[in-house]
Structures are given as C-alpha cells and as structure tokens.
Tab-separated table of N, CA and C in Angstrom:
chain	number	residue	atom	x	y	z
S	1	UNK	N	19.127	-36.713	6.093
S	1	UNK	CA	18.055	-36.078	6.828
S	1	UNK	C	16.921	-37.085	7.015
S	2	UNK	N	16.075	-36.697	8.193
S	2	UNK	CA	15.109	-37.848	8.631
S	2	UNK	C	14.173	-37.283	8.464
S	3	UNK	N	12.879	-37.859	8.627
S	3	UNK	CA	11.565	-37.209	7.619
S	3	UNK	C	11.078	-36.163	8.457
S	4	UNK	N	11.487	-35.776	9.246
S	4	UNK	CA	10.813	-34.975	10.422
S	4	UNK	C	11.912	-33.516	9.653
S	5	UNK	N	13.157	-33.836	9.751
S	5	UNK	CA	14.034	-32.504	9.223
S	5	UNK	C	13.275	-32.292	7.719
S	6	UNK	N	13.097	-33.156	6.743
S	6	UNK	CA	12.679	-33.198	5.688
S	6	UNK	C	11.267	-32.089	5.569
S	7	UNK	N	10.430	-32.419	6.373
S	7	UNK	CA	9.277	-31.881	6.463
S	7	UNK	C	9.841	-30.372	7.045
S	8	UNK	N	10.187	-29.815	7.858
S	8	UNK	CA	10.456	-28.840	8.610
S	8	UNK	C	10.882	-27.830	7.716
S	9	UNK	N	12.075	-28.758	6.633
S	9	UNK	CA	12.760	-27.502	5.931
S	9	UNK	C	11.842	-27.114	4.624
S	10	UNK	N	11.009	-28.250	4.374
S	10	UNK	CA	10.039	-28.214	3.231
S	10	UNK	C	9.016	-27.025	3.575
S	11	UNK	N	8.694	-26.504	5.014
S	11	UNK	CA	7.447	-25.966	5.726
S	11	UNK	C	8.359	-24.532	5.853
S	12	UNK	N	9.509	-24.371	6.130
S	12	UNK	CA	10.516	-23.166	5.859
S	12	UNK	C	10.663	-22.574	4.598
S	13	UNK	N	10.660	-23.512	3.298
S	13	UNK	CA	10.603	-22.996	2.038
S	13	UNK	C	9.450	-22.369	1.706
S	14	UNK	N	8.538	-22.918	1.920
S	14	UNK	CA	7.548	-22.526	1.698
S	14	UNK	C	7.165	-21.689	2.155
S	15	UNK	N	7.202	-21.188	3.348
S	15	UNK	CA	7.224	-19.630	4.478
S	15	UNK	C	8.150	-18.961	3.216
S	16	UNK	N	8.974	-19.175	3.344
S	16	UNK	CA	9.919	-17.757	2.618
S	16	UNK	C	9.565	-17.596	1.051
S	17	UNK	N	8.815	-18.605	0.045
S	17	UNK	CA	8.646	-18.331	-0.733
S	17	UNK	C	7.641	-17.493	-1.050
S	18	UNK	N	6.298	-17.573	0.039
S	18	UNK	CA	5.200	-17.027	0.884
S	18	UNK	C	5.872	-15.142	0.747
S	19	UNK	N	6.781	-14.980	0.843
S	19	UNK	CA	7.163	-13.635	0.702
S	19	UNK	C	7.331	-13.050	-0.301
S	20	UNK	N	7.767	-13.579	-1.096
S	20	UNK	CA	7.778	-13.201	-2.747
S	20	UNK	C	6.665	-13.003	-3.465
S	21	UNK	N	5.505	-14.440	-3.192
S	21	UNK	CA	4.391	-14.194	-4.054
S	21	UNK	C	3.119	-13.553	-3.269
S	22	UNK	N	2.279	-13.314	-4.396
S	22	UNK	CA	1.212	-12.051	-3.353
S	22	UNK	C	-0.363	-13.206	-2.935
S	23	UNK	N	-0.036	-14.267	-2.620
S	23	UNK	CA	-0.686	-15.322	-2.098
S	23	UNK	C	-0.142	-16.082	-0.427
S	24	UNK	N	-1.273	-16.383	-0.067
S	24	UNK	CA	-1.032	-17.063	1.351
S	24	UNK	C	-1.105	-18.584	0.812
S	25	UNK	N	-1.190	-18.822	-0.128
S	25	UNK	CA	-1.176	-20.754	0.338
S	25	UNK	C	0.201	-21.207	0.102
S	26	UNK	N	1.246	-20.728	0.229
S	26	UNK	CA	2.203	-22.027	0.334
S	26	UNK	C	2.388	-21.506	2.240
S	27	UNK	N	1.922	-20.706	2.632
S	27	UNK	CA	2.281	-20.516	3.782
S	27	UNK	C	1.091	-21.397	4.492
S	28	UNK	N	-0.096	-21.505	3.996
S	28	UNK	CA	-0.792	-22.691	4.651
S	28	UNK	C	-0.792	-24.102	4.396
S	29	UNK	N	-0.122	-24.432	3.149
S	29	UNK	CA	0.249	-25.637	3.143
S	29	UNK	C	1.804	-26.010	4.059
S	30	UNK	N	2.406	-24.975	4.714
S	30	UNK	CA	3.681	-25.340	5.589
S	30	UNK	C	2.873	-25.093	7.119
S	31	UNK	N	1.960	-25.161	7.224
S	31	UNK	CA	1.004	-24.836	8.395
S	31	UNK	C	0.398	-26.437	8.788
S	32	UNK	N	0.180	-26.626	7.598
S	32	UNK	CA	-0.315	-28.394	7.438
S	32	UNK	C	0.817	-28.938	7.836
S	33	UNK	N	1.834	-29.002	7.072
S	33	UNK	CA	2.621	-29.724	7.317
S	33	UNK	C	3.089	-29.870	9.071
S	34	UNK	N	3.440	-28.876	9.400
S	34	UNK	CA	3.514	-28.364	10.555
S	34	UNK	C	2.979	-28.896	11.840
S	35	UNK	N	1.373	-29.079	11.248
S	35	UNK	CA	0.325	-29.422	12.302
S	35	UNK	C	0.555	-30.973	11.985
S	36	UNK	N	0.368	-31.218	10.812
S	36	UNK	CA	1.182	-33.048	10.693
S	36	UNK	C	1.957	-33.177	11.587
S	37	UNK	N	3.067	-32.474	11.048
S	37	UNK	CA	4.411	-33.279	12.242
S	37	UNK	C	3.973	-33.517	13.686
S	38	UNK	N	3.605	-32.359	14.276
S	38	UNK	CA	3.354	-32.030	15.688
S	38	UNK	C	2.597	-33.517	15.998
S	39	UNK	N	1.710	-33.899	15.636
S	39	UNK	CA	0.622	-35.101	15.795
S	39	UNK	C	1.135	-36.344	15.471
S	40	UNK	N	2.261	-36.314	14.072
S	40	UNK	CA	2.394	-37.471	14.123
S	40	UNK	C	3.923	-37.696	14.841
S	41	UNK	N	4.226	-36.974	15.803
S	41	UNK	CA	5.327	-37.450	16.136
S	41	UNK	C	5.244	-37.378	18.299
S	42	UNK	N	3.639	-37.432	18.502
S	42	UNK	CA	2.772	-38.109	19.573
S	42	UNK	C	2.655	-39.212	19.585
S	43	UNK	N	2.964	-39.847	20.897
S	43	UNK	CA	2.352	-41.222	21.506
S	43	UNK	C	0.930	-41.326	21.760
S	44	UNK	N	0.420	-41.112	21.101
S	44	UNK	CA	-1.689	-41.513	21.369
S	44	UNK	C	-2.346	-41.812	20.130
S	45	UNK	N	-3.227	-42.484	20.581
S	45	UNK	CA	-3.842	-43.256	19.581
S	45	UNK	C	-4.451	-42.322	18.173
S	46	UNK	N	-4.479	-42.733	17.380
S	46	UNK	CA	-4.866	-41.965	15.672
S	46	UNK	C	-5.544	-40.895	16.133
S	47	UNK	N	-6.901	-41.347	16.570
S	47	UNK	CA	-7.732	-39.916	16.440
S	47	UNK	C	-7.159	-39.020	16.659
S	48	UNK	N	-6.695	-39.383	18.198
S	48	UNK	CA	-5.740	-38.104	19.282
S	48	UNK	C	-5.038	-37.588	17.943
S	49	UNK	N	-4.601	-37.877	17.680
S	49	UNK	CA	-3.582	-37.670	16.031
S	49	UNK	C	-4.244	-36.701	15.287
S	50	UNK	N	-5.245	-36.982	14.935
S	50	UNK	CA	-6.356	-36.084	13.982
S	50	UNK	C	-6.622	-35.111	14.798
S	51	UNK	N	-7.364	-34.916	15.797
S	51	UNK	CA	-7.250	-34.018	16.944
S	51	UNK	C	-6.678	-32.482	17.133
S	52	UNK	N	-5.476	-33.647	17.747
S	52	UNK	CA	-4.185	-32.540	17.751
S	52	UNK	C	-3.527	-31.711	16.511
S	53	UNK	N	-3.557	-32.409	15.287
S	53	UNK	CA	-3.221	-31.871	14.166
S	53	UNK	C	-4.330	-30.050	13.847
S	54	UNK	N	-5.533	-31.103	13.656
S	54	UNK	CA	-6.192	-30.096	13.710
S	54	UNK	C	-6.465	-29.228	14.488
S	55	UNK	N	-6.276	-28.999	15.678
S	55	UNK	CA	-5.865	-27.889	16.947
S	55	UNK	C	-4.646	-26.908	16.923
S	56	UNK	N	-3.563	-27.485	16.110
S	56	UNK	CA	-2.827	-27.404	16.146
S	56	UNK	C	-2.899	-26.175	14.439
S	57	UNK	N	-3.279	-27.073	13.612
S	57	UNK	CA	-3.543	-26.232	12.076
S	57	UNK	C	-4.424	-24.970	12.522
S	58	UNK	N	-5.482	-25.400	13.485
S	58	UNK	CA	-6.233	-23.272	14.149
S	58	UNK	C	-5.367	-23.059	14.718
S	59	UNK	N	-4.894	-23.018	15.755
S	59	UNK	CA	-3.689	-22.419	16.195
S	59	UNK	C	-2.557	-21.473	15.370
S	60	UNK	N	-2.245	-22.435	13.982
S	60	UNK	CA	-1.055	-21.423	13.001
S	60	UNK	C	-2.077	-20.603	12.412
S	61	UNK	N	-3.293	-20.921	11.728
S	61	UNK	CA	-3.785	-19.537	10.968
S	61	UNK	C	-4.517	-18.597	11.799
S	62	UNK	N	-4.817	-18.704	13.402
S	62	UNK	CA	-4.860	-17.896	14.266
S	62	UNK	C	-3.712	-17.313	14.556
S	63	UNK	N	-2.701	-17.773	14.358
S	63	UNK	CA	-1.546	-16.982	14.799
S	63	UNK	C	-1.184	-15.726	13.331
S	64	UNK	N	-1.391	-16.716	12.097
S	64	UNK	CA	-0.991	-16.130	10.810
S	64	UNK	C	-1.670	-14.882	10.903
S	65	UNK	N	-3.041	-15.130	11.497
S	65	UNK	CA	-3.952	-13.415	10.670
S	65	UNK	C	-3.598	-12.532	11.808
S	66	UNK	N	-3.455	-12.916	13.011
S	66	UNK	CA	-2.868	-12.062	14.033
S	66	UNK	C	-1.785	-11.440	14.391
S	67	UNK	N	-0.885	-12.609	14.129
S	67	UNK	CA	0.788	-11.462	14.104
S	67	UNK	C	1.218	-11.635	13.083
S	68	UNK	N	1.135	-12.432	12.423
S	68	UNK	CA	1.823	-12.664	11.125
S	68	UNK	C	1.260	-11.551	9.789
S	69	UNK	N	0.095	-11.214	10.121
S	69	UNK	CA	-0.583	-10.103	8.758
S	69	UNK	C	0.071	-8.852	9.328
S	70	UNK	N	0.156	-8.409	10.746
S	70	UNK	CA	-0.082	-7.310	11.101
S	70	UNK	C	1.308	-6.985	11.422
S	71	UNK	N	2.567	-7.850	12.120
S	71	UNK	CA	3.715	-7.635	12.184
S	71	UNK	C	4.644	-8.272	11.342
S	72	UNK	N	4.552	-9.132	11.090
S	72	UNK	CA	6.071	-9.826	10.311
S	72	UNK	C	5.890	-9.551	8.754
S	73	UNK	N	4.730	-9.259	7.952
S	73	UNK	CA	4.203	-9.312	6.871
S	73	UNK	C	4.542	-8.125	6.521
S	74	UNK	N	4.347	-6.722	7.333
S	74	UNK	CA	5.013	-5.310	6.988
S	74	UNK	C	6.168	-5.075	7.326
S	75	UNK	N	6.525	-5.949	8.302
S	75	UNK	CA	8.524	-5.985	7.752
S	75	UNK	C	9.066	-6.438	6.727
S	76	UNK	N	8.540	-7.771	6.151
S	76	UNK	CA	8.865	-8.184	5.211
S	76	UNK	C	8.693	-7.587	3.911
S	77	UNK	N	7.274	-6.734	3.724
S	77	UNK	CA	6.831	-5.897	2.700
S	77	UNK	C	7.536	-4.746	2.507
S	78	UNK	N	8.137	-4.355	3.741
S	78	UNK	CA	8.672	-2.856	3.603
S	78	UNK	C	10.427	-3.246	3.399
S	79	UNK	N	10.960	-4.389	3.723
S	79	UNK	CA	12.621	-4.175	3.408
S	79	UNK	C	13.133	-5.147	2.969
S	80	UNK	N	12.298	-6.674	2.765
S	80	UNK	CA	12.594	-7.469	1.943
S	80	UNK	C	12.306	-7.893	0.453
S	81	UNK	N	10.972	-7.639	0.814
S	81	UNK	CA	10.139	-7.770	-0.897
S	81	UNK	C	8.935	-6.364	-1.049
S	82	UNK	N	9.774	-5.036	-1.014
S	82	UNK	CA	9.038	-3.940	-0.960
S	82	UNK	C	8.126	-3.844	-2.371
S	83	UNK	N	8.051	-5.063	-3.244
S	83	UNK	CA	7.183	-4.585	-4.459
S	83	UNK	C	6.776	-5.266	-4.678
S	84	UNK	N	5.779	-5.915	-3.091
S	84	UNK	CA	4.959	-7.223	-3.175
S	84	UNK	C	3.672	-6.758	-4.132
S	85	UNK	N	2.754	-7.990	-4.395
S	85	UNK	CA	1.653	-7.063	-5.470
S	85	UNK	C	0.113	-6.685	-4.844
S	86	UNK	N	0.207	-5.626	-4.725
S	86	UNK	CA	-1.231	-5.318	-4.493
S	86	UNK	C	-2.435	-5.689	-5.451
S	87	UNK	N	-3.227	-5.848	-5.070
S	87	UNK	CA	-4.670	-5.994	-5.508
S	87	UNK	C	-5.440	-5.203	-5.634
S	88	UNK	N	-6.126	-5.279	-7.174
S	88	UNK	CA	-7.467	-4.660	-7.337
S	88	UNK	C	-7.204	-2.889	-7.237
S	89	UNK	N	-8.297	-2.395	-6.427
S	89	UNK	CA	-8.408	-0.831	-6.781
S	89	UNK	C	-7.549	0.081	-5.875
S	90	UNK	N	-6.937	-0.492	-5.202
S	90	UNK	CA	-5.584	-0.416	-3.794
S	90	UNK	C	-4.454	-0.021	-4.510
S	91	UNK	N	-4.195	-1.107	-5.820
S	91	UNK	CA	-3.226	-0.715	-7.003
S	91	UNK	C	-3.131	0.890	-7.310
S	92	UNK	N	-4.403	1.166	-7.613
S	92	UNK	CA	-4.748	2.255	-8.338
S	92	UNK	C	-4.603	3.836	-7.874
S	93	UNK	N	-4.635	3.967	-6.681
S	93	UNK	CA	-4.210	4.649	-5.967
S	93	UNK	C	-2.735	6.217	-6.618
S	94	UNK	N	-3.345	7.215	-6.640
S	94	UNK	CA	-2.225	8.001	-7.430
S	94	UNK	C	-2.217	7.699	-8.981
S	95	UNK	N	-3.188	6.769	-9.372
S	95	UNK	CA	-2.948	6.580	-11.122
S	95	UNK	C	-3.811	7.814	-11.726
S	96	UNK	N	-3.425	8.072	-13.219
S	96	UNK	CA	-4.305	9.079	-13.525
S	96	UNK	C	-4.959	8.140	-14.401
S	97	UNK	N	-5.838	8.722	-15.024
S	97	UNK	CA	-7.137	7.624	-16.224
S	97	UNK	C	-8.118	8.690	-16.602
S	98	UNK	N	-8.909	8.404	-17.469
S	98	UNK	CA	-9.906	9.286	-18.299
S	98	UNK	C	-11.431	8.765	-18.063
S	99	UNK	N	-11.929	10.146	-17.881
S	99	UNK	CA	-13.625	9.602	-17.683
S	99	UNK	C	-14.228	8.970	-18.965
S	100	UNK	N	-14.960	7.901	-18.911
S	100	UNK	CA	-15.914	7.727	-19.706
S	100	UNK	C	-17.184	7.377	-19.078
S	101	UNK	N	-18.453	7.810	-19.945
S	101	UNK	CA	-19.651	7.750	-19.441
S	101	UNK	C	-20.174	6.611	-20.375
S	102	UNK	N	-20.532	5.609	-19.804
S	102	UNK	CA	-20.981	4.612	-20.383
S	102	UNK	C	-22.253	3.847	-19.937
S	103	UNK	N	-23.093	4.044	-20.739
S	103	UNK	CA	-24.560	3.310	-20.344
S	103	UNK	C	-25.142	4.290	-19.190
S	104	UNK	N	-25.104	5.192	-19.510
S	104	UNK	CA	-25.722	6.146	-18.344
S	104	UNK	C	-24.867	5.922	-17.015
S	105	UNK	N	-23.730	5.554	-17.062
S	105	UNK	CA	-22.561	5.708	-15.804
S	105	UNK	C	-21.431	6.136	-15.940
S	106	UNK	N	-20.906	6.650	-14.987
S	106	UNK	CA	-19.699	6.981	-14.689
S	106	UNK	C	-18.332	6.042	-14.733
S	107	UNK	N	-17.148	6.485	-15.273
S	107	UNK	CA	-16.522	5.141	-15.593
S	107	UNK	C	-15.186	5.820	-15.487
S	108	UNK	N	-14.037	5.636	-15.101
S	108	UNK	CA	-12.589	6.241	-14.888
S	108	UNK	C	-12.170	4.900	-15.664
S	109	UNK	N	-11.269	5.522	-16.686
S	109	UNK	CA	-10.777	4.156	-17.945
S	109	UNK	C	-9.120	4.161	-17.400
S	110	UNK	N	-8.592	3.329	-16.902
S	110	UNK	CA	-7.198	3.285	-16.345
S	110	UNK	C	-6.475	1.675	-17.348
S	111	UNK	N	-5.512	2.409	-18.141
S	111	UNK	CA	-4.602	0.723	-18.729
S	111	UNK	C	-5.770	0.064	-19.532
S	112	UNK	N	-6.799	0.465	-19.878
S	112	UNK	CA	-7.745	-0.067	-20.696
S	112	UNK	C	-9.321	-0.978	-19.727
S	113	UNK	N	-9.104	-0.615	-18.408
S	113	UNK	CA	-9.638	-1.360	-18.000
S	113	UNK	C	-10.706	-0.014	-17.425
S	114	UNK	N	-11.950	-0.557	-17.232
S	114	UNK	CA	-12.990	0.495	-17.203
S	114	UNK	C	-13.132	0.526	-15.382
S	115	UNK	N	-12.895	1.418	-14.251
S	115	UNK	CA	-13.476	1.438	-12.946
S	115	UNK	C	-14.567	2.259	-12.564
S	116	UNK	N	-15.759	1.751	-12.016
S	116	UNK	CA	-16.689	2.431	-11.925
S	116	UNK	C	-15.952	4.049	-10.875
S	117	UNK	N	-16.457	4.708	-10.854
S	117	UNK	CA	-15.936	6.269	-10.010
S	117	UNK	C	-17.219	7.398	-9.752
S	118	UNK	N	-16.926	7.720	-8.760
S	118	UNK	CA	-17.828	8.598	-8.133
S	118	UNK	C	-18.637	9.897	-9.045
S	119	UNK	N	-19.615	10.465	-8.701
S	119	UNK	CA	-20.036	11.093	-9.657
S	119	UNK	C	-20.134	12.803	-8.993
S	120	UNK	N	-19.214	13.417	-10.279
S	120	UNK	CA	-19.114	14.859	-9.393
S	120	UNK	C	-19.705	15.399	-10.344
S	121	UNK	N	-19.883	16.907	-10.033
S	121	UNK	CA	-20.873	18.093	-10.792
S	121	UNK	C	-20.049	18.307	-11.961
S	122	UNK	N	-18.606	18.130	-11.999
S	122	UNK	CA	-18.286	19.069	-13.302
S	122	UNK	C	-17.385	18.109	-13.758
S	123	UNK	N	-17.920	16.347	-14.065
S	123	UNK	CA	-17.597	15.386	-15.462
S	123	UNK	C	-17.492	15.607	-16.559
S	124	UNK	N	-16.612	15.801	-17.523
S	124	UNK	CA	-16.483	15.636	-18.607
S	124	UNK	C	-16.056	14.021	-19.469
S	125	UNK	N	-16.546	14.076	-20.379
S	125	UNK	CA	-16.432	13.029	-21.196
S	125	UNK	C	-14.657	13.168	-21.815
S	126	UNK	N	-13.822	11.786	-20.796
S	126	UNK	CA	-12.279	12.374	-21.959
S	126	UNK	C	-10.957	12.791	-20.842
S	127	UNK	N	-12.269	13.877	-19.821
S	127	UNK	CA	-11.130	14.332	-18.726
S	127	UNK	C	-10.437	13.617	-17.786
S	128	UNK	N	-8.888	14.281	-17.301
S	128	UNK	CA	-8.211	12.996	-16.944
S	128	UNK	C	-8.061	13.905	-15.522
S	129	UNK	N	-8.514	12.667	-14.617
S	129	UNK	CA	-8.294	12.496	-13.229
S	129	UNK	C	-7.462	11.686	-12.718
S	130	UNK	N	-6.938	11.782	-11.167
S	130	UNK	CA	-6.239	11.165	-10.399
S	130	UNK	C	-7.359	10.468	-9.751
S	131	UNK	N	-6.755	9.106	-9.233
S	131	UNK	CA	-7.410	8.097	-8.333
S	131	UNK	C	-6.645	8.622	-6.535
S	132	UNK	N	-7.652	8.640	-6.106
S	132	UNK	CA	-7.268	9.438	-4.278
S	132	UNK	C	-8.168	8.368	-3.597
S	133	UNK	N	-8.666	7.230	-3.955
S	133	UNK	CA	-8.875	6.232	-3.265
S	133	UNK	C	-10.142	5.429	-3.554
S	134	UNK	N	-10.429	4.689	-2.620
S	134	UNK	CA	-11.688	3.638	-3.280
S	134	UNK	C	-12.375	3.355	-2.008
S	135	UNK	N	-13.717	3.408	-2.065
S	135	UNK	CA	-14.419	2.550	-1.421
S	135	UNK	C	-15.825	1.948	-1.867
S	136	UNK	N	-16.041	0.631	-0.871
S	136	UNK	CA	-17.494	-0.147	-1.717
S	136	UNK	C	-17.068	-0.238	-2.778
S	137	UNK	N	-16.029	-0.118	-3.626
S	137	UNK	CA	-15.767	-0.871	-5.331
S	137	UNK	C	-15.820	0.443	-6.020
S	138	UNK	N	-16.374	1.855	-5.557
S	138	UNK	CA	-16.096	2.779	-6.071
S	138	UNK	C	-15.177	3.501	-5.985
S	139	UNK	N	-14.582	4.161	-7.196
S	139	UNK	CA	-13.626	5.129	-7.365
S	139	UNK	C	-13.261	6.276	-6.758
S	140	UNK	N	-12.301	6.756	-6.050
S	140	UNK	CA	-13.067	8.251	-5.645
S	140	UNK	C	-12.038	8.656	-6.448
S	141	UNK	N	-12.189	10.412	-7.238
S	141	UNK	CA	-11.436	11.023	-7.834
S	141	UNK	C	-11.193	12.380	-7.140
S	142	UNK	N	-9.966	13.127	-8.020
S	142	UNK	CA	-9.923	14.280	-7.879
S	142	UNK	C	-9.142	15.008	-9.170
C-alpha cells in the first residue's frame, strides 16, 4: 500500500471506531487526515496547500454537525451500536432516586451521586421519585 491508501484506511478506522465510543475525536482526527491528503496530493505551491487543507477540514466538520449528527449518527445509534453512552442528566431519564434536602436545597440522590431537582409542595426527606426529565441542569420529577 502507498501512503495515500495508508492514510485513507487509517481515516476509515477511525470513522468506525468513532461509533463505538461516545466521543467525536477520532472522527476529527480522520477529518485531518483527510483534509491532509486532499492538499497534499495538489500541484500548487505550500500555502495553496495550507489553504486548501484547511477549507477542506471546515468543510468535513460542517458536513459532520449537519448530516453526520442528524442522519448517519441515529442509524448507527439505533442498529449498530444501540448502547452508545449518553451523558450527564439525559442518562437519568426514567431512573428512580431519593430526595435529600441539603443546605437548604433540594437534591434527588441517584447511584450516590447528588442532582439538584425541582422543588414541589409535597417533598419529603427519603421519598423516592422518578426522573421525567431535565432542564437548565435541573431535575424535573414526578
């Protein structure tokens, strides 16, 4: 293989490994690569080189957050790697957990970890709620 196939299949691994883990950078380091090749395998002088690379590198993460988040990313989530990892309070969603009031606040205790949560009329100290969603970093319960 010649360094051009070399690079290509290196920028393919990295896309597909991109599916497994719940991170975007090996998919932007095969974006680099990518925008490398394209430039260095032009007849024009260096800069043009630098240039084009970099025209070329907006181009893939304009393309990434546009079709790539919104179409290829929920195919892949839904029938290849359906137990990609969510983040943060998105996780939480349907979990149950126990109120605690701490420091004069409201606190839903889930796996040991304390989430701030909305404040309703009839809190008890102990009682166990469901998580029905989040916003601004707060909890909402029911």
């Amino acid at each position: 293989m010649d360094f051009n196939h070399i690079v290509i299949v290196t920028a393919i691994i990295l896309i597909v490994v991109d599916f497994f883990i719940p991170s975007d950078f090996p998919t932007f380091i095969a974006y680099v690569l990518i925008a490398f090749l394209v430039s260095w395998n032009l007849e024009v002088p260096f800069l043009y080189k630098i240039l084009i690379a970099l025209i070329s590198w907006f181009a893939l993460v304009i393309f990434h957050f546009t079709i790539w988040k919104n179409v290829f990313q929920k195919i892949v989530n839904q029938y290849l790697a359906p137990t990609k990892h969510v983040d943060g309070p998105e996780r939480l969603v349907g979990a149950t957990g126990k109120l605690r009031y701490v420091e004069n606040s409201w606190f839903i205790q889930i796996d040991g970890d304390l989430w701030p949560c909305e404040v309703m009329s009839d809190m008890l100290e102990g009682r166990e709620v469901q998580v029905k969603g989040f916003q601004d970093g707060i909890i909402k319960i029911k």
